[in-house]
Amino acid sequence: MTTSIAGLPAPGRCLVMGVVNVTPDSFSDGGAWFDHDAAIRHGLGLVAEGADIVDVGGESTRPGAQRVSLQEELRRVIPVIGALAAAGVPVSVDTMRAEVAEAAVAAGARLVNDVSGGLADPAMPRVVAKAAVPYVVMHWRGHSHDMDTRAVYADVVREVTEELHGRINAIVHEGVDPSQLIVDPGLGFAKRPEDNHNWTLLAHLPELMELGHPVLVAASRKRFLGRLLAAPDGTPRPFADSDDATVAISTLAAAAGAWCVRVHRVRPNADAVRAAAAWGAAL
Ligand code: PMM
């Protein structure tokens, strides 16, 4: 799907969102960009490597993570968002808090990426409606500290699609323009690698697309990749060593019609979505 969303790049191929985690403890790249200047340099570097959007987050959502305070989250992300936006970078803010989303948009963010799909902070949909910015609604069943216990499904594709449908209705009811909504299956969030939930959702992306919204795929450095690539003794591959598998997923997701892939290593994924687009254009 090469749907364009107002205010965001529309190159006619799957977009690449590069990740900047301004956190000391993110599960995939914890600590590397905790300093503001390092985070800003990293964001600019991701754009140079081919990122269409830079996603700035200040709260880790790794399994078991505890929440940070509102003040600390604002302190982490707002200066980074302001500097990247001032440099002309399309920035998204990765937050579950309405106050952070509001301050981020005021600082220049063009998209709100809410891993809770509006469930963590009931004020979020109204803030997004007022700001009139695109909104990523991710499938979510609860905060990181207990999400694994909620990963129980009879039919993961049907339940994720239905729950997203319910969220979309609730969010539109709060005044958000449906044309601004992007959906995300929430790989790794209340999805158990042991039960193949993530692969099943990836293999059924077209069913998610039937919701009628662009789909964002965020597989990069998730646990299910470490498990796929485990050593013969079963030891999971470390997160940062699973980037080649992410490139394969980006290629397949782009070919399947994903709107955007969210990744930590931008260059090979940017190459992958371009190759997938060239292949598709020659059909
Ligand atoms: N995963 C993480 C953070 N933000 N946003 C979206 N839309 N989808 C995701 O799956 C997602 C996300 C996990 O943390 P990371 O920043 O270390 O990848």
Coordinates of N, CA and C in Angstrom, one line a residue, residues 18-233:
G18 N 13.4 5.3 11.3 CA 14.6 4.9 12.1 C 14.3 5.2 13.6
V19 N 14.8 4.4 14.4 CA 14.6 4.5 15.9 C 15.7 5.3 16.6
V20 N 15.3 6.3 17.4 CA 16.2 6.9 18.4 C 15.6 6.7 19.8
N21 N 16.1 5.8 20.6 CA 15.7 5.6 21.9 C 16.5 6.5 22.9
V22 N 15.9 7.5 23.5 CA 16.6 8.4 24.4 C 16.4 7.8 25.8
T23 N 16.9 6.6 26.0 CA 16.6 5.8 27.3 C 17.9 5.1 27.7
P24 N 18.0 4.9 29.0 CA 19.2 4.2 29.5 C 19.0 2.7 29.4
D25 N 17.8 2.2 29.0 CA 17.5 0.8 29.2 C 16.6 0.1 28.2
S26 N 16.6 0.7 26.9 CA 15.7 0.1 26.0 C 16.2 -1.3 25.6
F27 N 15.3 -2.2 25.3 CA 15.7 -3.6 25.2 C 16.6 -3.9 24.0
S28 N 16.6 -3.0 23.0 CA 17.3 -3.2 21.8 C 18.6 -2.4 21.6
D29 N 18.6 -1.2 22.1 CA 19.8 -0.4 21.9 C 20.0 0.5 23.2
G30 N 19.7 -0.1 24.3 CA 19.7 0.6 25.6 C 21.0 1.4 25.9
G31 N 20.8 2.7 26.2 CA 21.8 3.5 26.6 C 22.6 4.3 25.6
A32 N 22.6 3.8 24.3 CA 23.6 4.3 23.3 C 23.3 5.8 23.0
W33 N 22.0 6.2 23.1 CA 21.7 7.5 22.6 C 21.0 8.3 23.8
F34 N 21.4 8.0 25.0 CA 20.8 8.6 26.2 C 21.1 10.1 26.3
D35 N 22.3 10.5 25.8 CA 22.7 11.9 25.9 C 22.0 12.6 24.7
H36 N 21.5 13.8 25.0 CA 20.8 14.6 23.9 C 21.6 14.8 22.6
D37 N 22.8 15.2 22.8 CA 23.6 15.5 21.5 C 23.8 14.2 20.8
A38 N 24.1 13.1 21.5 CA 24.3 11.8 20.8 C 23.0 11.4 20.1
A39 N 21.9 11.6 20.7 CA 20.6 11.3 20.1 C 20.3 12.1 18.9
I40 N 20.6 13.4 18.9 CA 20.4 14.2 17.8 C 21.3 13.8 16.6
R41 N 22.6 13.6 16.9 CA 23.5 13.1 15.9 C 23.0 11.8 15.3
H42 N 22.6 10.9 16.2 CA 22.1 9.6 15.7 C 20.9 9.8 14.7
G43 N 20.0 10.7 15.1 CA 18.8 10.9 14.3 C 19.2 11.4 12.9
L44 N 20.1 12.4 12.9 CA 20.6 13.0 11.6 C 21.3 11.9 10.8
G45 N 22.0 11.1 11.5 CA 22.7 10.0 10.8 C 21.8 9.0 10.1
L46 N 20.7 8.7 10.8 CA 19.7 7.8 10.3 C 19.0 8.4 9.0
V47 N 18.8 9.7 9.0 CA 18.2 10.3 7.8 C 19.2 10.2 6.7
A48 N 20.5 10.5 7.0 CA 21.6 10.3 5.9 C 21.6 8.9 5.4
E49 N 21.2 7.9 6.2 CA 21.2 6.5 5.7 C 20.0 6.1 5.0
G50 N 19.0 7.1 5.0 CA 17.8 6.8 4.2 C 16.5 6.7 5.0
A51 N 16.5 7.1 6.3 CA 15.2 7.1 7.0 C 14.3 8.2 6.5
D52 N 13.0 7.8 6.4 CA 12.0 8.8 6.0 C 11.5 9.5 7.2
I53 N 11.5 8.9 8.3 CA 10.9 9.4 9.6 C 11.9 8.9 10.7
V54 N 12.0 9.8 11.7 CA 12.8 9.4 12.8 C 11.9 9.3 14.1
D55 N 11.9 8.2 14.7 CA 11.0 8.0 15.8 C 11.7 8.1 17.2
V56 N 11.3 9.2 17.9 CA 12.1 9.5 19.2 C 11.3 9.0 20.4
G57 N 11.8 8.2 21.2 CA 11.1 7.7 22.4 C 12.0 7.9 23.6
G58 N 11.3 8.1 24.8 CA 12.0 8.3 26.0 C 11.6 7.3 27.1
E59 N 10.8 6.3 26.7 CA 10.4 5.3 27.7 C 10.6 4.0 27.2
S60 N 11.3 3.1 27.9 CA 11.6 1.8 27.4 C 10.3 0.9 27.5
T61 N 10.1 0.1 26.5 CA 8.9 -0.8 26.6 C 9.4 -2.3 26.6
R62 N 10.7 -2.5 26.9 CA 11.2 -3.8 26.9 C 10.4 -4.7 27.9
P63 N 10.3 -6.0 27.7 CA 9.5 -6.8 28.6 C 10.0 -6.6 30.1
G64 N 9.1 -6.3 31.0 CA 9.4 -6.2 32.4 C 9.7 -4.8 32.8
A65 N 9.8 -3.8 31.8 CA 10.2 -2.4 32.1 C 9.2 -1.8 33.0
Q66 N 9.8 -0.9 33.9 CA 8.9 -0.1 34.7 C 8.7 1.3 34.0
R67 N 7.7 2.0 34.4 CA 7.5 3.3 33.7 C 8.4 4.4 34.2
V68 N 8.7 5.4 33.4 CA 9.4 6.6 33.9 C 8.4 7.7 34.2
S69 N 8.8 8.7 34.9 CA 7.9 9.8 35.2 C 7.6 10.6 34.0
L70 N 6.5 11.4 34.0 CA 6.2 12.3 32.9 C 7.3 13.3 32.7
Q71 N 7.8 13.9 33.9 CA 8.9 14.9 33.8 C 10.1 14.4 33.1
E72 N 10.5 13.2 33.5 CA 11.7 12.6 33.0 C 11.5 12.2 31.5
E73 N 10.3 11.8 31.1 CA 10.1 11.5 29.7 C 10.2 12.8 28.8
L74 N 9.6 13.9 29.4 CA 9.7 15.1 28.7 C 11.1 15.6 28.5
R75 N 11.8 15.5 29.6 CA 13.2 15.9 29.6 C 14.1 15.2 28.6
R76 N 13.7 13.9 28.5 CA 14.5 13.1 27.5 C 14.2 13.4 26.1
V77 N 12.9 13.6 25.7 CA 12.6 13.6 24.3 C 12.5 15.0 23.7
I78 N 11.9 16.0 24.4 CA 11.6 17.2 23.8 C 12.7 18.0 23.1
P79 N 13.9 18.1 23.8 CA 15.0 18.8 23.1 C 15.5 18.1 21.9
V80 N 15.4 16.7 21.9 CA 15.9 16.0 20.7 C 14.9 16.2 19.6
I81 N 13.6 16.1 19.9 CA 12.6 16.3 18.8 C 12.7 17.7 18.3
G82 N 12.9 18.7 19.2 CA 13.0 20.1 18.7 C 14.1 20.3 17.8
A83 N 15.3 19.7 18.1 CA 16.5 19.9 17.3 C 16.3 19.2 15.9
L84 N 15.8 18.0 15.9 CA 15.6 17.2 14.7 C 14.6 17.9 13.8
A85 N 13.5 18.3 14.4 CA 12.4 19.0 13.6 C 13.0 20.3 13.0
A86 N 13.8 21.0 13.8 CA 14.3 22.3 13.3 C 15.3 22.0 12.1
A87 N 15.9 20.8 12.1 CA 16.8 20.5 11.0 C 16.0 19.9 9.8
G88 N 14.6 20.0 9.9 CA 13.8 19.5 8.7 C 13.5 18.1 8.7
V89 N 13.8 17.3 9.8 CA 13.6 15.9 9.8 C 12.1 15.6 10.2
P90 N 11.4 14.7 9.4 CA 10.1 14.3 9.8 C 10.2 13.4 11.1
V91 N 9.7 13.9 12.2 CA 9.9 13.3 13.5 C 8.6 12.7 14.0
S92 N 8.7 11.5 14.5 CA 7.5 11.0 15.3 C 7.9 10.8 16.7
V93 N 6.9 10.9 17.6 CA 7.2 10.8 19.0 C 6.6 9.4 19.5
D94 N 7.4 8.6 20.1 CA 7.0 7.3 20.6 C 6.7 7.5 22.1
T95 N 5.4 7.6 22.3 CA 4.9 7.9 23.7 C 3.5 7.3 23.9
M96 N 3.3 7.0 25.2 CA 1.9 6.6 25.6 C 1.2 7.7 26.3
R97 N 1.9 8.9 26.5 CA 1.3 10.0 27.3 C 0.8 11.1 26.5
A98 N -0.4 11.6 26.8 CA -1.0 12.7 26.0 C -0.1 14.0 26.2
E99 N 0.3 14.2 27.4 CA 1.1 15.4 27.6 C 2.4 15.4 26.8
V100 N 3.0 14.3 26.7 CA 4.3 14.2 26.0 C 4.0 14.4 24.5
A101 N 2.9 13.8 24.0 CA 2.5 13.9 22.6 C 2.3 15.4 22.3
E102 N 1.5 16.1 23.2 CA 1.2 17.5 23.0 C 2.5 18.3 22.9
A103 N 3.4 18.1 23.8 CA 4.6 18.9 23.9 C 5.5 18.5 22.7
A104 N 5.5 17.3 22.2 CA 6.3 16.9 21.1 C 5.8 17.5 19.8
V105 N 4.5 17.6 19.6 CA 3.9 18.2 18.4 C 4.2 19.7 18.5
A106 N 4.1 20.3 19.6 CA 4.5 21.7 19.8 C 6.0 21.9 19.4
A107 N 6.8 20.9 19.7 CA 8.3 21.0 19.4 C 8.6 20.6 17.9
G108 N 7.5 20.2 17.2 CA 7.7 19.9 15.8 C 7.5 18.5 15.3
A109 N 7.1 17.6 16.2 CA 6.8 16.2 15.8 C 5.6 16.2 14.8
R110 N 5.7 15.3 13.8 CA 4.6 15.3 12.8 C 3.7 14.1 12.9
L111 N 4.1 13.2 13.9 CA 3.3 11.9 14.0 C 3.4 11.5 15.4
V112 N 2.3 10.9 15.9 CA 2.3 10.3 17.3 C 2.3 8.8 17.2
N113 N 3.3 8.2 17.8 CA 3.4 6.7 17.7 C 3.1 6.2 19.2
D114 N 1.9 5.6 19.4 CA 1.5 5.3 20.7 C 1.4 3.7 20.8
V115 N 2.3 3.1 21.5 CA 2.3 1.6 21.5 C 1.1 1.1 22.2
S116 N 0.4 1.9 23.0 CA -0.8 1.5 23.7 C -2.1 1.7 22.9
G117 N -2.0 2.3 21.7 CA -3.2 2.5 20.9 C -4.2 3.3 21.7
G118 N -3.8 4.2 22.5 CA -4.7 5.1 23.3 C -5.3 4.5 24.5
L119 N -4.8 3.3 24.9 CA -5.3 2.7 26.1 C -4.6 3.1 27.4
A120 N -3.3 3.5 27.3 CA -2.6 3.8 28.5 C -3.0 5.2 29.1
D121 N -3.4 6.1 28.2 CA -3.7 7.5 28.6 C -5.0 7.8 27.9
P122 N -6.1 7.9 28.6 CA -7.4 8.1 27.9 C -7.5 9.5 27.2
A123 N -6.6 10.4 27.6 CA -6.6 11.8 27.0 C -5.9 11.8 25.7
M124 N -5.2 10.7 25.3 CA -4.4 10.7 24.1 C -5.2 11.0 22.8
P125 N -6.3 10.3 22.6 CA -7.0 10.5 21.3 C -7.5 11.9 21.1
R126 N -7.9 12.6 22.2 CA -8.4 14.0 22.1 C -7.2 14.9 21.8
V127 N -6.0 14.6 22.4 CA -4.9 15.4 22.0 C -4.5 15.3 20.6
V128 N -4.5 14.0 20.1 CA -4.2 13.8 18.7 C -5.2 14.4 17.8
A129 N -6.5 14.4 18.2 CA -7.5 15.0 17.3 C -7.3 16.5 17.2
K130 N -7.0 17.1 18.3 CA -6.7 18.6 18.4 C -5.5 18.9 17.5
A131 N -4.4 18.1 17.7 CA -3.2 18.4 17.0 C -3.3 18.1 15.5
A132 N -4.3 17.2 15.1 CA -4.5 16.9 13.7 C -3.3 16.3 13.1
V133 N -2.6 15.4 13.8 CA -1.4 14.7 13.2 C -1.7 13.2 13.0
P134 N -1.0 12.6 12.1 CA -1.1 11.1 12.0 C -0.8 10.4 13.3
Y135 N -1.5 9.2 13.5 CA -1.5 8.6 14.8 C -1.3 7.1 14.5
V136 N -0.2 6.5 15.1 CA 0.0 5.0 15.0 C -0.7 4.4 16.1
V137 N -1.6 3.5 15.8 CA -2.4 2.8 16.8 C -1.9 1.3 16.8
M138 N -1.1 1.0 17.9 CA -0.6 -0.3 18.0 C -1.5 -1.3 18.8
H139 N -1.4 -2.6 18.5 CA -2.2 -3.5 19.3 C -1.4 -3.7 20.6
W140 N -2.1 -3.6 21.7 CA -1.5 -3.6 23.0 C -2.5 -4.2 24.0
R141 N -2.0 -5.0 25.0 CA -2.9 -5.5 26.0 C -2.5 -5.2 27.4
G142 N -1.5 -4.3 27.6 CA -1.1 -3.9 28.9 C 0.3 -3.6 29.0
H143 N 0.7 -2.9 30.1 CA 2.1 -2.5 30.2 C 3.1 -3.6 30.2
S144 N 4.3 -3.2 30.0 CA 5.4 -4.2 29.8 C 5.6 -5.2 30.9
H145 N 5.3 -4.7 32.2 CA 5.6 -5.5 33.3 C 4.8 -6.8 33.4
D146 N 3.6 -6.8 32.7 CA 2.8 -8.0 32.8 C 2.2 -8.4 31.4
M147 N 2.8 -7.9 30.3 CA 2.2 -8.1 29.0 C 2.3 -9.6 28.6
D148 N 3.4 -10.3 29.1 CA 3.5 -11.7 28.7 C 2.4 -12.6 29.2
T149 N 1.8 -12.2 30.4 CA 0.7 -13.1 30.9 C -0.6 -12.8 30.1
R150 N -0.6 -11.7 29.3 CA -1.8 -11.5 28.6 C -1.8 -12.0 27.1
A151 N -0.7 -12.7 26.8 CA -0.5 -13.2 25.4 C -1.2 -14.5 25.2
V152 N -2.5 -14.5 25.4 CA -3.2 -15.7 25.3 C -4.3 -15.5 24.2
Y153 N -4.2 -16.3 23.1 CA -5.1 -16.1 22.0 C -5.6 -17.5 21.5
A154 N -6.8 -17.5 21.1 CA -7.3 -18.7 20.3 C -7.0 -18.5 18.9
D155 N -7.1 -17.3 18.4 CA -6.8 -17.0 17.0 C -6.1 -15.6 17.0
V156 N -4.8 -15.6 16.9 CA -4.1 -14.3 17.1 C -4.4 -13.3 16.0
V157 N -4.6 -13.7 14.8 CA -4.8 -12.7 13.7 C -6.2 -12.1 13.9
R158 N -7.2 -13.0 14.2 CA -8.6 -12.5 14.3 C -8.7 -11.6 15.5
E159 N -8.1 -12.0 16.7 CA -8.2 -11.2 17.9 C -7.5 -9.9 17.8
V160 N -6.3 -9.9 17.2 CA -5.5 -8.6 17.1 C -6.3 -7.7 16.1
T161 N -6.8 -8.2 15.0 CA -7.6 -7.4 14.1 C -8.8 -6.8 14.7
E162 N -9.5 -7.7 15.4 CA -10.8 -7.2 16.1 C -10.5 -6.1 17.2
E163 N -9.4 -6.4 17.9 CA -9.1 -5.4 19.0 C -8.7 -4.1 18.4
L164 N -7.9 -4.1 17.3 CA -7.5 -2.9 16.6 C -8.7 -2.2 16.1
H165 N -9.7 -3.0 15.5 CA -10.9 -2.4 15.0 C -11.6 -1.6 16.1
G166 N -11.7 -2.3 17.3 CA -12.3 -1.6 18.4 C -11.6 -0.3 18.8
R167 N -10.3 -0.3 18.8 CA -9.6 0.9 19.2 C -9.8 2.0 18.1
I168 N -9.8 1.6 16.8 CA -10.0 2.6 15.8 C -11.4 3.3 16.0
N169 N -12.4 2.5 16.3 CA -13.8 3.0 16.5 C -13.8 4.0 17.6
A170 N -13.1 3.6 18.7 CA -13.1 4.5 19.9 C -12.3 5.8 19.7
I171 N -11.2 5.7 18.9 CA -10.4 6.8 18.7 C -11.1 7.8 17.7
V172 N -11.8 7.2 16.7 CA -12.5 8.1 15.7 C -13.7 8.8 16.5
H173 N -14.3 8.0 17.4 CA -15.3 8.6 18.2 C -14.9 9.8 19.0
E174 N -13.6 9.8 19.4 CA -13.0 11.0 20.1 C -12.6 12.1 19.2
G175 N -12.8 11.9 17.9 CA -12.6 13.1 17.0 C -11.4 13.0 16.1
V176 N -10.7 11.8 16.1 CA -9.5 11.7 15.2 C -10.0 11.4 13.8
D177 N -9.4 12.1 12.8 CA -9.8 11.8 11.4 C -9.3 10.5 11.0
P178 N -10.2 9.6 10.5 CA -9.7 8.2 10.2 C -8.6 8.2 9.2
S179 N -8.5 9.2 8.3 CA -7.4 9.2 7.3 C -6.1 9.4 8.0
Q180 N -6.0 9.7 9.2 CA -4.8 10.0 9.9 C -4.3 8.7 10.7
L181 N -5.1 7.6 10.6 CA -4.8 6.5 11.5 C -3.9 5.4 10.7
I182 N -2.9 5.0 11.4 CA -2.0 3.9 10.9 C -2.1 2.8 12.0
V183 N -2.2 1.5 11.5 CA -2.3 0.4 12.5 C -1.0 -0.4 12.5
D184 N -0.8 -1.1 13.7 CA 0.5 -1.8 13.9 C 0.1 -3.0 14.7
P185 N 0.5 -4.2 14.3 CA 0.1 -5.4 15.0 C 0.8 -5.6 16.4
G186 N 1.8 -4.7 16.7 CA 2.5 -4.8 18.0 C 3.3 -6.0 18.2
L187 N 4.2 -6.3 17.3 CA 5.0 -7.5 17.4 C 5.8 -7.4 18.7
G188 N 5.8 -8.5 19.5 CA 6.5 -8.6 20.7 C 5.7 -8.1 21.9
F189 N 4.6 -7.4 21.7 CA 3.8 -6.9 22.8 C 2.6 -7.8 23.1
A190 N 2.7 -8.5 24.2 CA 1.7 -9.6 24.5 C 1.6 -10.5 23.3
K191 N 2.8 -10.9 22.7 CA 2.9 -11.9 21.7 C 4.0 -12.8 22.1
R192 N 3.8 -14.1 22.2 CA 4.8 -15.0 22.7 C 5.6 -15.7 21.5
P193 N 6.9 -15.5 21.6 CA 7.7 -16.2 20.5 C 7.4 -17.7 20.5
E194 N 7.2 -18.3 21.7 CA 7.0 -19.7 21.8 C 5.7 -20.2 21.1
D195 N 4.7 -19.3 20.9 CA 3.5 -19.6 20.3 C 3.4 -19.1 18.9
N196 N 4.5 -18.6 18.3 CA 4.5 -18.1 16.9 C 3.6 -17.0 16.6
H197 N 3.2 -16.2 17.7 CA 2.2 -15.1 17.4 C 2.8 -14.1 16.4
N198 N 4.1 -13.8 16.5 CA 4.6 -12.7 15.7 C 4.7 -13.2 14.2
W199 N 5.2 -14.4 14.0 CA 5.2 -14.9 12.6 C 3.8 -15.0 12.0
T200 N 2.9 -15.5 12.8 CA 1.5 -15.6 12.3 C 1.0 -14.3 11.9
L201 N 1.2 -13.2 12.7 CA 0.7 -11.9 12.3 C 1.4 -11.4 11.1
L202 N 2.7 -11.6 11.0 CA 3.5 -11.2 9.8 C 2.9 -11.9 8.5
A203 N 2.7 -13.2 8.6 CA 2.2 -13.9 7.5 C 0.8 -13.5 7.0
H204 N 0.1 -12.9 8.0 CA -1.3 -12.5 7.6 C -1.5 -11.0 7.6
L205 N -0.4 -10.3 7.2 CA -0.5 -8.8 7.1 C -1.7 -8.4 6.2
P206 N -2.0 -9.0 5.1 CA -3.1 -8.6 4.3 C -4.4 -8.5 5.1
E207 N -4.6 -9.4 6.1 CA -5.8 -9.4 6.9 C -5.9 -8.1 7.7
L208 N -4.7 -7.7 8.2 CA -4.7 -6.4 9.0 C -4.9 -5.2 8.1
M209 N -4.5 -5.3 6.8 CA -4.7 -4.2 5.9 C -6.2 -4.1 5.5
E210 N -6.9 -5.2 5.7 CA -8.4 -5.1 5.4 C -9.1 -4.1 6.4
L211 N -8.4 -3.7 7.4 CA -9.0 -2.7 8.3 C -9.1 -1.3 7.6
G212 N -8.3 -1.2 6.5 CA -8.5 0.0 5.6 C -7.5 1.1 6.0
H213 N -6.5 0.8 6.8 CA -5.5 1.8 7.2 C -4.1 1.3 6.9
P214 N -3.2 2.2 6.6 CA -1.8 1.8 6.4 C -1.3 1.0 7.6
V215 N -0.4 0.1 7.3 CA 0.2 -0.8 8.3 C 1.6 -0.5 8.6
L216 N 2.0 -0.4 9.8 CA 3.4 -0.2 10.2 C 3.9 -1.6 10.8
V217 N 5.1 -2.0 10.4 CA 5.6 -3.3 10.9 C 6.9 -2.9 11.7
A218 N 7.0 -3.4 12.9 CA 8.2 -3.1 13.8 C 8.7 -4.4 14.4
A219 N 9.5 -5.1 13.6 CA 10.1 -6.3 14.0 C 11.5 -6.2 14.5
S220 N 12.1 -5.1 14.2 CA 13.5 -4.9 14.5 C 14.0 -5.2 15.9
R221 N 14.9 -6.1 16.1 CA 15.5 -6.4 17.4 C 14.5 -6.9 18.4
K222 N 13.5 -7.5 18.0 CA 12.5 -8.1 18.9 C 13.0 -9.5 19.3
R223 N 12.4 -10.0 20.5 CA 12.8 -11.3 21.0 C 12.6 -12.4 20.1
F224 N 11.6 -12.4 19.3 CA 11.3 -13.5 18.4 C 12.3 -13.7 17.4
L225 N 13.1 -12.7 17.0 CA 14.2 -12.9 16.1 C 15.4 -13.5 16.8
G226 N 15.6 -13.1 18.0 CA 16.7 -13.7 18.8 C 16.5 -15.2 19.0
R227 N 15.2 -15.5 19.1 CA 14.9 -16.9 19.3 C 15.0 -17.7 18.0
L228 N 14.5 -17.1 16.9 CA 14.7 -17.7 15.6 C 16.1 -18.1 15.3
L229 N 17.0 -17.2 15.7 CA 18.4 -17.3 15.3 C 19.3 -17.9 16.4
A230 N 18.6 -18.6 17.4 CA 19.3 -19.1 18.6 C 20.4 -20.0 18.2
A231 N 21.4 -20.1 19.1 CA 22.5 -21.0 18.9 C 22.0 -22.5 19.1
P232 N 22.8 -23.5 18.6 CA 22.4 -24.9 18.8 C 22.0 -25.2 20.2
D233 N 22.6 -24.6 21.2 CA 22.2 -24.9 22.6 C 21.0 -24.1 23.0

